[in-house]
mmCIF file of N, CA, C and O in Angstrom:
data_model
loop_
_atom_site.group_PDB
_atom_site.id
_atom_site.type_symbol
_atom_site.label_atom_id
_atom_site.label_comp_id
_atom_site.label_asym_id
_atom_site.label_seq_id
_atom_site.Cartn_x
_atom_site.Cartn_y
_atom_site.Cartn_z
ATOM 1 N N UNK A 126 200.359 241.858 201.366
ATOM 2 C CA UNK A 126 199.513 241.515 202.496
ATOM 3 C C UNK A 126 200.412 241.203 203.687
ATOM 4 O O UNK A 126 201.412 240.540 203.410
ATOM 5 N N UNK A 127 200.186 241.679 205.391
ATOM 6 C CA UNK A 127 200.855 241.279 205.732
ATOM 7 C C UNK A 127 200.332 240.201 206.507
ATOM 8 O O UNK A 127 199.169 239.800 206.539
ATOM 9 N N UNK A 128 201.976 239.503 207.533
ATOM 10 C CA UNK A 128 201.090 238.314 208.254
ATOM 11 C C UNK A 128 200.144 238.433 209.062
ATOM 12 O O UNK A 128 199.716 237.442 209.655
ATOM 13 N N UNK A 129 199.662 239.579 209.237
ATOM 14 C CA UNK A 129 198.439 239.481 210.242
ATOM 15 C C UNK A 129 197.509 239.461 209.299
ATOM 16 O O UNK A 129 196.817 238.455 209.457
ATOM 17 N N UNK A 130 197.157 240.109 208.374
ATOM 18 C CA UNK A 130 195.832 240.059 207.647
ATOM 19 C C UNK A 130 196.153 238.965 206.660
ATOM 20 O O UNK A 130 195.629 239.107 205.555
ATOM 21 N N UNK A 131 196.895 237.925 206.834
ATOM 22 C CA UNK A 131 196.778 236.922 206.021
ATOM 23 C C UNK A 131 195.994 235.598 207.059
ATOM 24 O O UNK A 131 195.174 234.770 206.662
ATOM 25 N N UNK A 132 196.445 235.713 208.187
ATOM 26 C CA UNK A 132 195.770 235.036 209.342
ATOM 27 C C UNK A 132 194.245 235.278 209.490
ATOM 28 O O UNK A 132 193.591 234.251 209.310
ATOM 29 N N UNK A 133 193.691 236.125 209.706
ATOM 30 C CA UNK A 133 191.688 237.104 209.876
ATOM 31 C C UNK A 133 191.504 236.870 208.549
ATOM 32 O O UNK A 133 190.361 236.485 208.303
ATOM 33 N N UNK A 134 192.340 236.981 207.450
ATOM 34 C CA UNK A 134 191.705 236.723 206.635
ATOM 35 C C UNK A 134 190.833 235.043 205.737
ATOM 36 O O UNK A 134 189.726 234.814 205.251
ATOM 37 N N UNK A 135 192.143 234.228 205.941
ATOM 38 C CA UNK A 135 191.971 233.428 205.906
ATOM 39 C C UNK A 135 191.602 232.025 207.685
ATOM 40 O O UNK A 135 192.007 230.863 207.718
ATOM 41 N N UNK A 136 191.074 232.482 208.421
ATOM 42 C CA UNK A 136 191.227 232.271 209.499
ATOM 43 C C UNK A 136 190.170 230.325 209.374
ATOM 44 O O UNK A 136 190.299 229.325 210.081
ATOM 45 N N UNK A 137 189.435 230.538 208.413
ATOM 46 C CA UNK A 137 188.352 229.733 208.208
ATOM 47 C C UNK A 137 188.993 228.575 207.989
ATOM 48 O O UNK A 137 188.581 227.481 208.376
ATOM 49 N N UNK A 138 190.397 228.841 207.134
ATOM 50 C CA UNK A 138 191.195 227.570 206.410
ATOM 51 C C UNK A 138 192.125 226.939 207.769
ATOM 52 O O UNK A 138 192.365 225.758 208.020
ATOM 53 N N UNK A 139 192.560 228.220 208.557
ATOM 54 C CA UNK A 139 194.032 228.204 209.700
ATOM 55 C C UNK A 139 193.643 227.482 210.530
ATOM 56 O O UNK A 139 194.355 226.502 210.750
ATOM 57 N N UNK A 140 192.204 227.659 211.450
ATOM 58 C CA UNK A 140 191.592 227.028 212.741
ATOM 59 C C UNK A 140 191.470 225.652 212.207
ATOM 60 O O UNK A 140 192.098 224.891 212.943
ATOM 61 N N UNK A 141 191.008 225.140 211.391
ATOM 62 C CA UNK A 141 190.759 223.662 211.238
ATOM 63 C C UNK A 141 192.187 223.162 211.566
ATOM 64 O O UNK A 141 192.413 222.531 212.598
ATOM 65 N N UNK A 142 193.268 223.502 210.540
ATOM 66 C CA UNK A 142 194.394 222.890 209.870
ATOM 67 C C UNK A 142 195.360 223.159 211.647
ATOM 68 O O UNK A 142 196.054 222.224 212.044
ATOM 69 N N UNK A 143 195.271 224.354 212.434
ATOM 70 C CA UNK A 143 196.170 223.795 213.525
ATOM 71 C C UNK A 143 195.005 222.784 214.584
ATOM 72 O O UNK A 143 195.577 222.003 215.344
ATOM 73 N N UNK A 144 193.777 222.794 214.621
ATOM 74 C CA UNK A 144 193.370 221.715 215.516
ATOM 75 C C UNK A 144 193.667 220.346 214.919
ATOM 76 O O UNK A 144 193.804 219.386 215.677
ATOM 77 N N UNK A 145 193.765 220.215 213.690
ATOM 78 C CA UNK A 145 194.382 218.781 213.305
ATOM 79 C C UNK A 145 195.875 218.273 213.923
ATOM 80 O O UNK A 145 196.185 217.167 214.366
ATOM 81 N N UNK A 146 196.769 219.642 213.768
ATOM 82 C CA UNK A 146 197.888 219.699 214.096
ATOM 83 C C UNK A 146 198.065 219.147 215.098
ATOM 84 O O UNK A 146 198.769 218.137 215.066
ATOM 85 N N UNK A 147 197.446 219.635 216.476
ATOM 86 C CA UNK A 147 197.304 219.842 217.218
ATOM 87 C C UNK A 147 196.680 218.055 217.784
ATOM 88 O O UNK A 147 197.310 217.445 218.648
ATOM 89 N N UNK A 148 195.731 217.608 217.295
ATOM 90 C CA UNK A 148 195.171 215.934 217.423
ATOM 91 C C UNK A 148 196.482 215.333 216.891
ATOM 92 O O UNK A 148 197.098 214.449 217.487
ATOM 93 N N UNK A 149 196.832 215.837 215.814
ATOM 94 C CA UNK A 149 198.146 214.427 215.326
ATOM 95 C C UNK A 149 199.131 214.712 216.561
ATOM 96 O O UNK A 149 199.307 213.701 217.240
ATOM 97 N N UNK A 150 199.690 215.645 216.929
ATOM 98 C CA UNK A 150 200.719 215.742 217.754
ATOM 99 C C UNK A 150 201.077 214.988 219.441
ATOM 100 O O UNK A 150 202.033 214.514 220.055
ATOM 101 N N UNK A 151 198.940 215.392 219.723
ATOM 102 C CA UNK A 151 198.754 214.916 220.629
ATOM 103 C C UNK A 151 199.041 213.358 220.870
ATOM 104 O O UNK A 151 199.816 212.836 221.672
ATOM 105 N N UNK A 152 198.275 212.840 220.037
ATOM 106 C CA UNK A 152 198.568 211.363 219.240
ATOM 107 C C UNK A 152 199.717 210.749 219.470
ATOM 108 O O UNK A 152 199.765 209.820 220.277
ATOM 109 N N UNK A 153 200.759 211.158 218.827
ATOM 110 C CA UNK A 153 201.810 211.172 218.624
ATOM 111 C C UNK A 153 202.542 211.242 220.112
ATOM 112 O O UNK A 153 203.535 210.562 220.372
ATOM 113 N N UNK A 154 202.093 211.903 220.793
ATOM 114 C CA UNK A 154 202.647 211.849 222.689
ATOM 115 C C UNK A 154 201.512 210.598 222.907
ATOM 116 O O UNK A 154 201.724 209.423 222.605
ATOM 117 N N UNK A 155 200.755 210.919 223.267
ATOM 118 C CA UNK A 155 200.081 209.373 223.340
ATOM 119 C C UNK A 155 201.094 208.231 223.569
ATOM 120 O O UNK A 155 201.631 207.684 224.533
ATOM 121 N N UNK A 156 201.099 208.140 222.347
ATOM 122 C CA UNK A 156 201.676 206.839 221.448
ATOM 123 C C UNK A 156 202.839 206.774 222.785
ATOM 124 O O UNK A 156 202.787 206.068 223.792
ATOM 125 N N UNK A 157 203.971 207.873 222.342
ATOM 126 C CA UNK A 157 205.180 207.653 223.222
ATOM 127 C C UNK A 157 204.941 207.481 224.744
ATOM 128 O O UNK A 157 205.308 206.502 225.394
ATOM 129 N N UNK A 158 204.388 208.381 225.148
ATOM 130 C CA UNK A 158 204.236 207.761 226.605
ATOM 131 C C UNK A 158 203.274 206.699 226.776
ATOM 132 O O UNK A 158 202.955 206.420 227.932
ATOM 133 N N UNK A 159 202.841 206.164 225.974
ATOM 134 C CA UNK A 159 202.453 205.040 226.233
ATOM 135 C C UNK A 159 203.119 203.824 226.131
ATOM 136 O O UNK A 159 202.651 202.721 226.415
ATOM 137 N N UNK A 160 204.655 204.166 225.555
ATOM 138 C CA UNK A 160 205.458 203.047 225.617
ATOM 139 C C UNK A 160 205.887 202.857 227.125
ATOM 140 O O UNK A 160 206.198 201.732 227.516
ATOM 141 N N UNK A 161 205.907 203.876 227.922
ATOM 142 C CA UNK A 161 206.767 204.256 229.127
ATOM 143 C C UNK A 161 205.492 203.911 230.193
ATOM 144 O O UNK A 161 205.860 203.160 231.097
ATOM 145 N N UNK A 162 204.375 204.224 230.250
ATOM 146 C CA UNK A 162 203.515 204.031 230.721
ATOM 147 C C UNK A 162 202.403 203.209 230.834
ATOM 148 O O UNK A 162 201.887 202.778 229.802
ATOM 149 N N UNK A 163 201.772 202.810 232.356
ATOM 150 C CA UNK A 163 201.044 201.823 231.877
ATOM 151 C C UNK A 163 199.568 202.658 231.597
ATOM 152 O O UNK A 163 199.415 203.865 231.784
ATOM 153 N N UNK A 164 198.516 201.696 231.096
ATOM 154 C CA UNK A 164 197.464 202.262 230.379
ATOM 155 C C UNK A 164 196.568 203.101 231.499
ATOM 156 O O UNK A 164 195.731 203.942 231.170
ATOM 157 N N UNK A 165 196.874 202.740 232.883
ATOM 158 C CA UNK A 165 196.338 203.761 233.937
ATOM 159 C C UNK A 165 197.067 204.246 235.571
ATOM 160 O O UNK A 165 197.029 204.090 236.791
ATOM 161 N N UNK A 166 197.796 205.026 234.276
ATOM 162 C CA UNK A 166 198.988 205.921 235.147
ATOM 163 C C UNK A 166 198.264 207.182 235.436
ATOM 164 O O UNK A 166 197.423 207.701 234.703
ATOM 165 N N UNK A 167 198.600 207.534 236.361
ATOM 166 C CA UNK A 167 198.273 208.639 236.941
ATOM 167 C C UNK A 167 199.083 210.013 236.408
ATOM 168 O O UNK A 167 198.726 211.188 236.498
ATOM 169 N N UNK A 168 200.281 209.454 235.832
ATOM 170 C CA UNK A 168 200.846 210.771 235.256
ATOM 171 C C UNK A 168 199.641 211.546 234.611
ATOM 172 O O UNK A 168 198.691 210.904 234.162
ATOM 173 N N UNK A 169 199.680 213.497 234.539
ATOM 174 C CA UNK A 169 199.003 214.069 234.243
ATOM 175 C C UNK A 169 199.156 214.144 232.735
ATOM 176 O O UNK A 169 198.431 213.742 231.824
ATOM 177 N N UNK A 170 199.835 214.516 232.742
ATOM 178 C CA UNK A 170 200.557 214.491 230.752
ATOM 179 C C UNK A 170 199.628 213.271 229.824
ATOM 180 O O UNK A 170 198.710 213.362 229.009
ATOM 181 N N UNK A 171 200.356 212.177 230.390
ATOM 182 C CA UNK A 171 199.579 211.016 229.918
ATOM 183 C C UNK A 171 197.736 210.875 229.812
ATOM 184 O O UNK A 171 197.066 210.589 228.820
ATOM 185 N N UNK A 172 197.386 211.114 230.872
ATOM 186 C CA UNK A 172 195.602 211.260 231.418
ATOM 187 C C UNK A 172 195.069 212.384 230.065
ATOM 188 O O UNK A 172 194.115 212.110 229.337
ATOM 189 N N UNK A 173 195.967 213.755 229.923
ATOM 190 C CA UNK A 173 195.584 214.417 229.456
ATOM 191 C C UNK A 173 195.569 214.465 228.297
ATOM 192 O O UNK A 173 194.741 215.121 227.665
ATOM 193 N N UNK A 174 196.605 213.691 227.720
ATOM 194 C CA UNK A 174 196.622 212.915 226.008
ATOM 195 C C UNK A 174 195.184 212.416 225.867
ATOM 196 O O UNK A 174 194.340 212.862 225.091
ATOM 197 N N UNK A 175 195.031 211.342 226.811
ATOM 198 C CA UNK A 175 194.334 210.078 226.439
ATOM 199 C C UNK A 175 192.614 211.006 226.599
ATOM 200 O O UNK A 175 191.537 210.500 226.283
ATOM 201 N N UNK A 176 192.735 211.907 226.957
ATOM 202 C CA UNK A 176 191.182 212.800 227.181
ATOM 203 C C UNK A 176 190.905 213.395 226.309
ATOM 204 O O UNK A 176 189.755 213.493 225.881
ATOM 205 N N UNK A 177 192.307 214.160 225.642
ATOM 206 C CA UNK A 177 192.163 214.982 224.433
ATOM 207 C C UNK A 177 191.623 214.065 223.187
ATOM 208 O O UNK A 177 190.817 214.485 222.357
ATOM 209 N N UNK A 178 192.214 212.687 223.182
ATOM 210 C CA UNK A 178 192.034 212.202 222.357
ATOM 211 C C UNK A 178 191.547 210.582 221.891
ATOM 212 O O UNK A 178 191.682 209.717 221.026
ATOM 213 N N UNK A 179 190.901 210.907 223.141
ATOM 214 C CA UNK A 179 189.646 209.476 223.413
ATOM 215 C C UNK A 179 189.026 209.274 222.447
ATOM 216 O O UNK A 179 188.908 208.161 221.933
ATOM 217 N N UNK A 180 188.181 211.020 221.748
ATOM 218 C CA UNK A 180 186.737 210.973 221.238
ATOM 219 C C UNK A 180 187.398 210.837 219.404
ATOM 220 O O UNK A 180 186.749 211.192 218.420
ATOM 221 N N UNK A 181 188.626 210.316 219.378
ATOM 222 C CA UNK A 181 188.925 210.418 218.042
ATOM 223 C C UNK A 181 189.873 208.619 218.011
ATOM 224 O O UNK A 181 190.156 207.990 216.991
ATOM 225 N N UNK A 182 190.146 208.225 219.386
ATOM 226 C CA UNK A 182 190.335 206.674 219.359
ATOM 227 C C UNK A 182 189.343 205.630 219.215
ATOM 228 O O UNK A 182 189.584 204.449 218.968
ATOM 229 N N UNK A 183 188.139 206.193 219.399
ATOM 230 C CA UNK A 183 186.784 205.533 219.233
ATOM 231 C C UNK A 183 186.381 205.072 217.805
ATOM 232 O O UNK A 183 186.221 203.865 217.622
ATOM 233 N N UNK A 184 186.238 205.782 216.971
ATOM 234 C CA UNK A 184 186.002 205.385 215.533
ATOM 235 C C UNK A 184 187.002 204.689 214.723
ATOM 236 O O UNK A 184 186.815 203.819 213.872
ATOM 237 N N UNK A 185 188.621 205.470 215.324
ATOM 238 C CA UNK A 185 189.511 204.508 214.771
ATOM 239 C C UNK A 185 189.654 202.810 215.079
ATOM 240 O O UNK A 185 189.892 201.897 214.288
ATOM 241 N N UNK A 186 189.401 202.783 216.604
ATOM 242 C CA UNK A 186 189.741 201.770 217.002
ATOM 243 C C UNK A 186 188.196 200.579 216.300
ATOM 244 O O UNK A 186 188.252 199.356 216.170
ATOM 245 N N UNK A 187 187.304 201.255 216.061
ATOM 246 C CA UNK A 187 186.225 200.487 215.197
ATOM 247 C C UNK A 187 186.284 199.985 214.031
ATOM 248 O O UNK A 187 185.918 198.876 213.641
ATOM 249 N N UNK A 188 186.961 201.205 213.244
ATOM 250 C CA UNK A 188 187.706 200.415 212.067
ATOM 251 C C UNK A 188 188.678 200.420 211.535
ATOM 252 O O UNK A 188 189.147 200.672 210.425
ATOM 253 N N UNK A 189 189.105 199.932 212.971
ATOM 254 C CA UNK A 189 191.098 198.926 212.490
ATOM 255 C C UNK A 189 190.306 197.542 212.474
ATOM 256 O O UNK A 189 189.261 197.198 213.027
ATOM 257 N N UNK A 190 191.100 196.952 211.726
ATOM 258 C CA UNK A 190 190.991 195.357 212.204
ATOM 259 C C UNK A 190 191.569 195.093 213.848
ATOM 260 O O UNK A 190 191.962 196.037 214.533
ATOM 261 N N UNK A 191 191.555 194.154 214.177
ATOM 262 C CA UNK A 191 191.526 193.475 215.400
ATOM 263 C C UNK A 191 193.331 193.011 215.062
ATOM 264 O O UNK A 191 194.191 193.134 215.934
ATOM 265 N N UNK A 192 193.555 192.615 214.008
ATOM 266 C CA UNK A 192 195.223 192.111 213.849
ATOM 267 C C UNK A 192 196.279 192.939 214.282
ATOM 268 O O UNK A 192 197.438 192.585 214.496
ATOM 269 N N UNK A 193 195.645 194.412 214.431
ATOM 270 C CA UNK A 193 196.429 195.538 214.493
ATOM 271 C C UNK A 193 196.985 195.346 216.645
ATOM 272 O O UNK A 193 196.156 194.810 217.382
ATOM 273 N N UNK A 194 197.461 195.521 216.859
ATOM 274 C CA UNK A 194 197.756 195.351 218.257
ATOM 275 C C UNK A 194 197.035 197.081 218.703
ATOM 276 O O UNK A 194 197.417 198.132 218.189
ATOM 277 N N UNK A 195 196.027 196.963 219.684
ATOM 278 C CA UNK A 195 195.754 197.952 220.281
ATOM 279 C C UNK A 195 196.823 198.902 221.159
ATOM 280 O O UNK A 195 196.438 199.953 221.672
ATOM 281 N N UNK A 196 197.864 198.544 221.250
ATOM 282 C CA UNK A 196 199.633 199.662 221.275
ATOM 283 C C UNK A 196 199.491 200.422 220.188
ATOM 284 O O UNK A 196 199.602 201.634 220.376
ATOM 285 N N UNK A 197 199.313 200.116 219.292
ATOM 286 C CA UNK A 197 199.685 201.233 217.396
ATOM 287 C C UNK A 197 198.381 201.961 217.247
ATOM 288 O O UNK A 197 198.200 202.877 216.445
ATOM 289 N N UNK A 198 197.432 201.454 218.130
ATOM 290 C CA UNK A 198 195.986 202.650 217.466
ATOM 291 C C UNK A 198 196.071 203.511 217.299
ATOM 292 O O UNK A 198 195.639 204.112 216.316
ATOM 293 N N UNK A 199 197.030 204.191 218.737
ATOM 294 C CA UNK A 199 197.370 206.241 218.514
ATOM 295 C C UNK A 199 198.115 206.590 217.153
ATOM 296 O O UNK A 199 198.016 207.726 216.688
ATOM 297 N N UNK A 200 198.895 205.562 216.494
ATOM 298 C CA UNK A 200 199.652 205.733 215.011
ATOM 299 C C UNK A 200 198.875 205.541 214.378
ATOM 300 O O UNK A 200 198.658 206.683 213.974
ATOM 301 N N UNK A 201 198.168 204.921 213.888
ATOM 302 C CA UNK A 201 197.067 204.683 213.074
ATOM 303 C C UNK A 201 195.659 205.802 213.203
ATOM 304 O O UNK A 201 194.870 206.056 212.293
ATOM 305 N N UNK A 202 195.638 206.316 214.514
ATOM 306 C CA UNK A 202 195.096 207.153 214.178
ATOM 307 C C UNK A 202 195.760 208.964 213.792
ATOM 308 O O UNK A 202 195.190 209.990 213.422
ATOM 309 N N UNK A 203 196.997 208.676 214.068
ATOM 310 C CA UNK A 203 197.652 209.492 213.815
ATOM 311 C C UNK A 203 197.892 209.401 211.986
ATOM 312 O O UNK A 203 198.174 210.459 211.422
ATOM 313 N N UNK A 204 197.815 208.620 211.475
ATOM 314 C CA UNK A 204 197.773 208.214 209.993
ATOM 315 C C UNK A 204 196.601 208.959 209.408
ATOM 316 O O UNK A 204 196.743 209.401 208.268
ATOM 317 N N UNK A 205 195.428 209.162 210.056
ATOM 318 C CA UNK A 205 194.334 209.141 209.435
ATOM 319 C C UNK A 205 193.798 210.856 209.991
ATOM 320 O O UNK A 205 192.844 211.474 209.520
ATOM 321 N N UNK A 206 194.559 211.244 210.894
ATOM 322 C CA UNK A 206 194.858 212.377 210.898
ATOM 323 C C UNK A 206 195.473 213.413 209.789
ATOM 324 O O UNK A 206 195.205 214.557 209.424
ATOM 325 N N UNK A 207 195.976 212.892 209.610
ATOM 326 C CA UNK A 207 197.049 213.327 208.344
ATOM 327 C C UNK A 207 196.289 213.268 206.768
ATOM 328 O O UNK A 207 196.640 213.985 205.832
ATOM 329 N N UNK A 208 195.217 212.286 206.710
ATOM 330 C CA UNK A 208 194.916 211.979 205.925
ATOM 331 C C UNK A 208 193.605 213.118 205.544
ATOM 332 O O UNK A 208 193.423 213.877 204.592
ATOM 333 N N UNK A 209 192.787 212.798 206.847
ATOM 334 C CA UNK A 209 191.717 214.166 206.773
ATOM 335 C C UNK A 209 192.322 215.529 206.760
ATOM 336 O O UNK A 209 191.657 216.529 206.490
ATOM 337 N N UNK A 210 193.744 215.560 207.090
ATOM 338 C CA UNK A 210 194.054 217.174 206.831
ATOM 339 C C UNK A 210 194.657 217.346 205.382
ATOM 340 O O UNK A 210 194.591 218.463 204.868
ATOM 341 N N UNK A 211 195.172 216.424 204.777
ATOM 342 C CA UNK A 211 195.468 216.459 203.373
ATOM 343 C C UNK A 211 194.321 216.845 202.590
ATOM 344 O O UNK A 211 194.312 217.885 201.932
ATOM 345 N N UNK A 212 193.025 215.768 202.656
ATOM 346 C CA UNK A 212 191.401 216.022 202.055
ATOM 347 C C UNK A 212 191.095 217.260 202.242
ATOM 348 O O UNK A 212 190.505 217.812 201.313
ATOM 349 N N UNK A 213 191.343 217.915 203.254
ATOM 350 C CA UNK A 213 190.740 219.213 203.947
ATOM 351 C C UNK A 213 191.323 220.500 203.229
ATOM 352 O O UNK A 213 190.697 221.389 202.652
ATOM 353 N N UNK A 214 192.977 220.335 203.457
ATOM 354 C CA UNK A 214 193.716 221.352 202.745
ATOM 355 C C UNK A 214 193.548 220.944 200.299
ATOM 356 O O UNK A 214 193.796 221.830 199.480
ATOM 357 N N UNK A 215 193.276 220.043 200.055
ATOM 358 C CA UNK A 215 192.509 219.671 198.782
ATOM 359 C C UNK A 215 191.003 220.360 198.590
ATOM 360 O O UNK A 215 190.535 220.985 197.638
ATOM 361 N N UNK A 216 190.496 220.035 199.738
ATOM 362 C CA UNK A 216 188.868 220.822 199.291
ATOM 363 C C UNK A 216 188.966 222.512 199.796
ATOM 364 O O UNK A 216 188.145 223.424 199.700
ATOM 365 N N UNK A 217 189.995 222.476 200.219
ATOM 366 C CA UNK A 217 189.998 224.410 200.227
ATOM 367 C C UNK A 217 190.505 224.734 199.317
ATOM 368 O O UNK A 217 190.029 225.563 198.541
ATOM 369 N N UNK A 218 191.742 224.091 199.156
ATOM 370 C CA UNK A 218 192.452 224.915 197.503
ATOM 371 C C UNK A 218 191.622 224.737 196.361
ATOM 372 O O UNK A 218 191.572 225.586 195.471
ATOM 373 N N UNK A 219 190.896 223.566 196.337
ATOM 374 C CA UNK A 219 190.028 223.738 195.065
ATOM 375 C C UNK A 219 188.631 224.970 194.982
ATOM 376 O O UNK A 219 187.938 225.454 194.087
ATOM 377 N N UNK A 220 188.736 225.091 196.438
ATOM 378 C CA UNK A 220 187.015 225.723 195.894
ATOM 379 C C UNK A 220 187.985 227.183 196.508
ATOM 380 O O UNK A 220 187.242 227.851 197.227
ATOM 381 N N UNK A 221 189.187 227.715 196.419
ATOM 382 C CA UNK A 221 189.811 228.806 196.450
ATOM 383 C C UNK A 221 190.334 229.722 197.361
ATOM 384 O O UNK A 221 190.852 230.832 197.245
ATOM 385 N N UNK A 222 189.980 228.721 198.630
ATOM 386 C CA UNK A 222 189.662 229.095 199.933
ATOM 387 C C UNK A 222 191.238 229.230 201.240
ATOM 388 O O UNK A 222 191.340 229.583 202.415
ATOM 389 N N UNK A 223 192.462 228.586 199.893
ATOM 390 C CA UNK A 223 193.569 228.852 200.691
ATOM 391 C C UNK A 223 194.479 230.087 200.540
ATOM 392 O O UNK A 223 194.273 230.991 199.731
ATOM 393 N N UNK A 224 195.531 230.028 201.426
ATOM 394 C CA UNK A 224 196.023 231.434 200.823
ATOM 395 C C UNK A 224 197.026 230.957 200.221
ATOM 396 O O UNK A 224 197.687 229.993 200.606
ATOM 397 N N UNK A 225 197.276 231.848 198.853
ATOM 398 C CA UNK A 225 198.064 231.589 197.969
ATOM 399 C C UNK A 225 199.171 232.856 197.610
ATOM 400 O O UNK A 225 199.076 234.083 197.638
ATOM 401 N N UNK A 226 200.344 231.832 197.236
ATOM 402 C CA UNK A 226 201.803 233.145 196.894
ATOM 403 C C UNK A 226 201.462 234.238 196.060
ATOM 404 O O UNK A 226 200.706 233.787 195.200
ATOM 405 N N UNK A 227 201.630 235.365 195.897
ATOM 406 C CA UNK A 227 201.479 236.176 194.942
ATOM 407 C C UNK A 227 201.962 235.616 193.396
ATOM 408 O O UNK A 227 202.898 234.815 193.419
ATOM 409 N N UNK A 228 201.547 235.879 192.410
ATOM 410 C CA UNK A 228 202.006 235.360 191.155
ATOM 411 C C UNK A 228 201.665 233.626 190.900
ATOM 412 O O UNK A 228 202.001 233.012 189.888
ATOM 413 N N UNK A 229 200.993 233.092 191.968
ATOM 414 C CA UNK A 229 200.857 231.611 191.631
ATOM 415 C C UNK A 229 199.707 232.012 191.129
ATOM 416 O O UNK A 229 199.099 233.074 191.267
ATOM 417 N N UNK A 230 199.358 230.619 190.258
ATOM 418 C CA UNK A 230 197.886 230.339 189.807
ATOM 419 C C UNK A 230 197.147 231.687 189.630
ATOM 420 O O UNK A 230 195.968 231.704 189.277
#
C-alpha cells in the first residue's frame, strides 16, 4: 500500500488524531507564552492560542480543583489531551479501524 492510499484510506482515524495534535501543541504555546506574556497582550500569536483554545479551557478549568494555580490549566489541559487521544487511538484499534504493519496481528 502506498503512503497516499494509506492516508484516504484510513482518513477517518488521521483527521481526529492530527486535530488533537494540533490542540495539545497549541496548548503547549499557550502555556509558554504565557509565561512571557501578560493574560491581555495584544501579541497576535498569543490572542490566537488563547481563541483556538478557549472552547477546550472551559471544561478543563471546571474540573480542576481550584488548588491548581490557573498558570498550569493549559498543562493540564494539555494532559487530558493526550489522554482523549490515547482512548481514541484504543477504540480504533480495537474495533479495527487503525492502520496496521503488514504481518502484525
Amino acid at each position: 500500500m502506498s503512503g497516499q492510499d494509506i492516508w484516504w484510506t484510513y482518513w477517518y482515524f488521521h483527521l481526529p488524531n492530527y486535530v488533537f495534535s494540533v490542540l495539545f501543541y497549541t496548548l503547549f504555546g499557550r502555556f509558554l507564552l504565557g509565561l512571557f506574556l501578560p493574560a491581555n497582550s495584544p501579541n497576535y500569536i498569543y490572542r490566537w492560542f488563547c481563541r483556538l483554545t478557549g472552547w477546550f479551557m472551559r471544561p478543563v478549568d471546571f474540573i480542576t480543583p481550584r488548588a491548581i494555580p490557573r498558570g498550569l490549566l493549559a498543562p493540564v489541559a494539555a494532559f487530558w489531551v493526550v489522554a482523549l487521544r490515547i482512548v481514541f487511538f484504543m477504540l480504533m484499534f480495537a474495533a479495527g479501524l487503525t492502520p496496521r504493519m503488514a504481518g502484525a496481528f
